PDB file of C-alpha atoms in Angstrom:
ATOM      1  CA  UNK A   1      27.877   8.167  12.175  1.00 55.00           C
ATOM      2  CA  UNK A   2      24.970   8.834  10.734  1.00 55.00           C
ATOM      3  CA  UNK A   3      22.768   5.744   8.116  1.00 63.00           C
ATOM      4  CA  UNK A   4      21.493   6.707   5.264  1.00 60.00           C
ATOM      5  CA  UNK A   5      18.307   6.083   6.670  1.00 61.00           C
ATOM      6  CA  UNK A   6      18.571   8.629   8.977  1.00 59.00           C
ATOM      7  CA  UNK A   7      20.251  11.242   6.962  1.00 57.00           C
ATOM      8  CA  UNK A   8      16.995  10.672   4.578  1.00 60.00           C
ATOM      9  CA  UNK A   9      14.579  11.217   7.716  1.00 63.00           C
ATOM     10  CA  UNK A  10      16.526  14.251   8.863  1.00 68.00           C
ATOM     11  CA  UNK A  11      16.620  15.815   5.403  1.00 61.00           C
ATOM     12  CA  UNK A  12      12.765  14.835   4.993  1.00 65.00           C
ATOM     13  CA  UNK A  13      12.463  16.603   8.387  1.00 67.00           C
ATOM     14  CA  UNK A  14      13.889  19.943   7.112  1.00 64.00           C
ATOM     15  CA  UNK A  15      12.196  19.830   3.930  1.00 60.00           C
ATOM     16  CA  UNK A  16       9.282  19.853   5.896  1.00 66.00           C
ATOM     17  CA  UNK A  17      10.321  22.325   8.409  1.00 66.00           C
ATOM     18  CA  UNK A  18      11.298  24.721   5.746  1.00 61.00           C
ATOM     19  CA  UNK A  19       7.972  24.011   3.155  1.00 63.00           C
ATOM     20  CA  UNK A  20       6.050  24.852   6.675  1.00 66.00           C
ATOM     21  CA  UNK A  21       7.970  28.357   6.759  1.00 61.00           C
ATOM     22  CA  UNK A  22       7.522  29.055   2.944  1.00 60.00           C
ATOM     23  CA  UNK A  23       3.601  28.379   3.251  1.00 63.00           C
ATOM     24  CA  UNK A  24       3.176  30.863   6.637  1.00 65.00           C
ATOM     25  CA  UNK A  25       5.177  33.297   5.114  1.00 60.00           C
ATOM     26  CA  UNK A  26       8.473  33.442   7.168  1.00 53.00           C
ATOM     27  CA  UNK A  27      11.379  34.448   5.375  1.00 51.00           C
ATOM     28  CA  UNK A  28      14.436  35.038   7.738  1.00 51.00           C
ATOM     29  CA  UNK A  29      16.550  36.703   4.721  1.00 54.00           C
ATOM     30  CA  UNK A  30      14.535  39.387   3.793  1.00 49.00           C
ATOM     31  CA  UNK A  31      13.823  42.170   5.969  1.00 50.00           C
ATOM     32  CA  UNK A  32       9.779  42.439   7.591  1.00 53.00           C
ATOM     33  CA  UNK A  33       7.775  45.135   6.766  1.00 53.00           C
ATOM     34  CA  UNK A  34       4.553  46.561   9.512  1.00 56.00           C
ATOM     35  CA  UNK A  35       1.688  47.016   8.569  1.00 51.00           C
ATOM     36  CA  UNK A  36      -1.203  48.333   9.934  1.00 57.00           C
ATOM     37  CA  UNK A  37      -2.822  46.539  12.061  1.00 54.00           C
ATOM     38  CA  UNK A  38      -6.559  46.618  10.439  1.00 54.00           C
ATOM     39  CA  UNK A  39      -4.690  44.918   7.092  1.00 58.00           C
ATOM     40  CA  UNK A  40      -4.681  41.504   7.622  1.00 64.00           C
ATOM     41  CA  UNK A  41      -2.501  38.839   5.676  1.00 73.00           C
ATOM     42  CA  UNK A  42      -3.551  37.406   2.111  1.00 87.00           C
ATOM     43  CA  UNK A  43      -3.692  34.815  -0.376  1.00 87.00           C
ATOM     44  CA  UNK A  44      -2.500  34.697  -3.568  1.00 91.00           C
ATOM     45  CA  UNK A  45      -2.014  31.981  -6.227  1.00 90.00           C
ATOM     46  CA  UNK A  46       1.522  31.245  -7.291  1.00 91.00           C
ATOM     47  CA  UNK A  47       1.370  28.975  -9.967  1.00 93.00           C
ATOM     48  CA  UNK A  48       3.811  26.067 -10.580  1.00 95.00           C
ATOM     49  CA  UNK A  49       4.157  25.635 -14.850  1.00 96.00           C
ATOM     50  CA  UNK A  50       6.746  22.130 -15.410  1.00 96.00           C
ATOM     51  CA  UNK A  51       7.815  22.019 -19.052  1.00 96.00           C
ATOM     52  CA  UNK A  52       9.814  18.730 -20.218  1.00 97.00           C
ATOM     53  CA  UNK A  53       9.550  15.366 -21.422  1.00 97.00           C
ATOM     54  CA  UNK A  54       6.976  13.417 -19.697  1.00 97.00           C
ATOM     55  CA  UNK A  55       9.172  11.479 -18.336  1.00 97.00           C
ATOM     56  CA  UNK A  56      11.043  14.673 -16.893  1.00 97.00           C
ATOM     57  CA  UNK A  57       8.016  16.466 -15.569  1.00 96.00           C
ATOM     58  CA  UNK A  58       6.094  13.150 -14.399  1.00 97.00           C
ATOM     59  CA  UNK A  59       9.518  12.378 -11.991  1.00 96.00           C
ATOM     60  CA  UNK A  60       9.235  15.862 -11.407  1.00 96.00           C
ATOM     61  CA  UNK A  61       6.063  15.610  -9.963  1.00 96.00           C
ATOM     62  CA  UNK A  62       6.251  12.646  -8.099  1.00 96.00           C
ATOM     63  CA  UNK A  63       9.662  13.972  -6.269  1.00 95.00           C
ATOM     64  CA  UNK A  64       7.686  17.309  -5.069  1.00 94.00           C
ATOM     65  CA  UNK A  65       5.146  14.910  -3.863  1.00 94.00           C
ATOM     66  CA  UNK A  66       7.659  12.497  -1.910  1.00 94.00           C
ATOM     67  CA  UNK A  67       9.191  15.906  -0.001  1.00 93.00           C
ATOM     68  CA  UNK A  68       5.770  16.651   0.999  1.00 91.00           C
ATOM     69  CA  UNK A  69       5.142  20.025  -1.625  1.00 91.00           C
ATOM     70  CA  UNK A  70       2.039  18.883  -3.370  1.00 91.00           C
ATOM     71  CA  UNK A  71       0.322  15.663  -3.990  1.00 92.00           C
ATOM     72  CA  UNK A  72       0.515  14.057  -7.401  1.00 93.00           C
ATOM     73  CA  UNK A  73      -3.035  15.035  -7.774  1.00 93.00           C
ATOM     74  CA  UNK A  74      -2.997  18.735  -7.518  1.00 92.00           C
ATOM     75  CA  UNK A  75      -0.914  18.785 -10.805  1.00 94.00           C
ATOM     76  CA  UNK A  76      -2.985  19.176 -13.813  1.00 94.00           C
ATOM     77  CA  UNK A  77      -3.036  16.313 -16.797  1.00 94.00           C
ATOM     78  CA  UNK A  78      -0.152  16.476 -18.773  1.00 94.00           C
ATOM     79  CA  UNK A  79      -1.035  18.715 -21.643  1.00 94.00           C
ATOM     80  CA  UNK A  80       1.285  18.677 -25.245  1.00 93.00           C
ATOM     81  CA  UNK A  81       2.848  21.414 -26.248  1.00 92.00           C
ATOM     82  CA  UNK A  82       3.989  22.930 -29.484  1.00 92.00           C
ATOM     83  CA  UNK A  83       7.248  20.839 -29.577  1.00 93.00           C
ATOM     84  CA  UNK A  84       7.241  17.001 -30.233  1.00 92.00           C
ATOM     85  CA  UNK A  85       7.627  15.125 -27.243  1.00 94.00           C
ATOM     86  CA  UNK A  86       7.176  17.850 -24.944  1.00 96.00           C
ATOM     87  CA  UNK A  87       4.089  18.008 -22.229  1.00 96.00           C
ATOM     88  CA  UNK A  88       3.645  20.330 -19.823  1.00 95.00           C
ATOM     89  CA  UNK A  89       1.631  20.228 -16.372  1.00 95.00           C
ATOM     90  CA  UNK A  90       1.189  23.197 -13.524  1.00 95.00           C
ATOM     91  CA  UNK A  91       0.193  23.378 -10.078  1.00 94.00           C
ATOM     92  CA  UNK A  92      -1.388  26.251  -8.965  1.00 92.00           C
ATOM     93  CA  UNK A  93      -1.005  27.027  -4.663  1.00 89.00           C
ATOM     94  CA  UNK A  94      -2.477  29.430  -2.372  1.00 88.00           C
ATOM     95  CA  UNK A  95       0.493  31.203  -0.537  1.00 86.00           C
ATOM     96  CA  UNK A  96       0.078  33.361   2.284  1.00 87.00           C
ATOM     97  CA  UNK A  97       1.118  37.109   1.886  1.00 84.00           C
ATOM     98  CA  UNK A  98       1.887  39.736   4.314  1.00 76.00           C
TER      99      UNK A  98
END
């Protein structure tokens, strides 16, 4: 049987196995298209928007940061929004399309 321990290293081991897939690209449940060969792959942004409390979007943040997605830094200040008690950060990423 398994410790937690170890069930929290494997699962931190698949996170990062699958965020690795995500970032090149690979999707196994969706069908690949060929293109021609002189197109090559590109980047575009994806952006990340996290509306909440701050308290909400700050744990937010520092959970994608523990599984490896972005550091805490990449995230922009918390800005207010129109509703009381409500901030709202984003992330913008590079991802690779084909």
């Amino acid at each position: 049987m398994m410790t937690q321990v170890q069930l929290f290293v494997e699962y931190q081991n698949f996170v990062q196995f699958k965020r690795q897939q995500y970032l090149r690209g690979e999707n196994f449940n969706t069908p690949t298209l060929n293109f021609p060969q002189n197109l090559s792959p590109k980047r575009e942004p994806l952006k990340h928007l996290l509306i909440g409390s701050p308290k909400a979007v700050t744990s937010t943040i520092h959970r994608l940061h523990v599984i490896g997605y972005a550091s805490t830094g990449d995230w922009s200040p918390l800005l207010p929004t129109a509703n009381p008690d409500e901030v709202m950060s984003i992330l913008i990423r590079q991802i690779l399309i084909q």
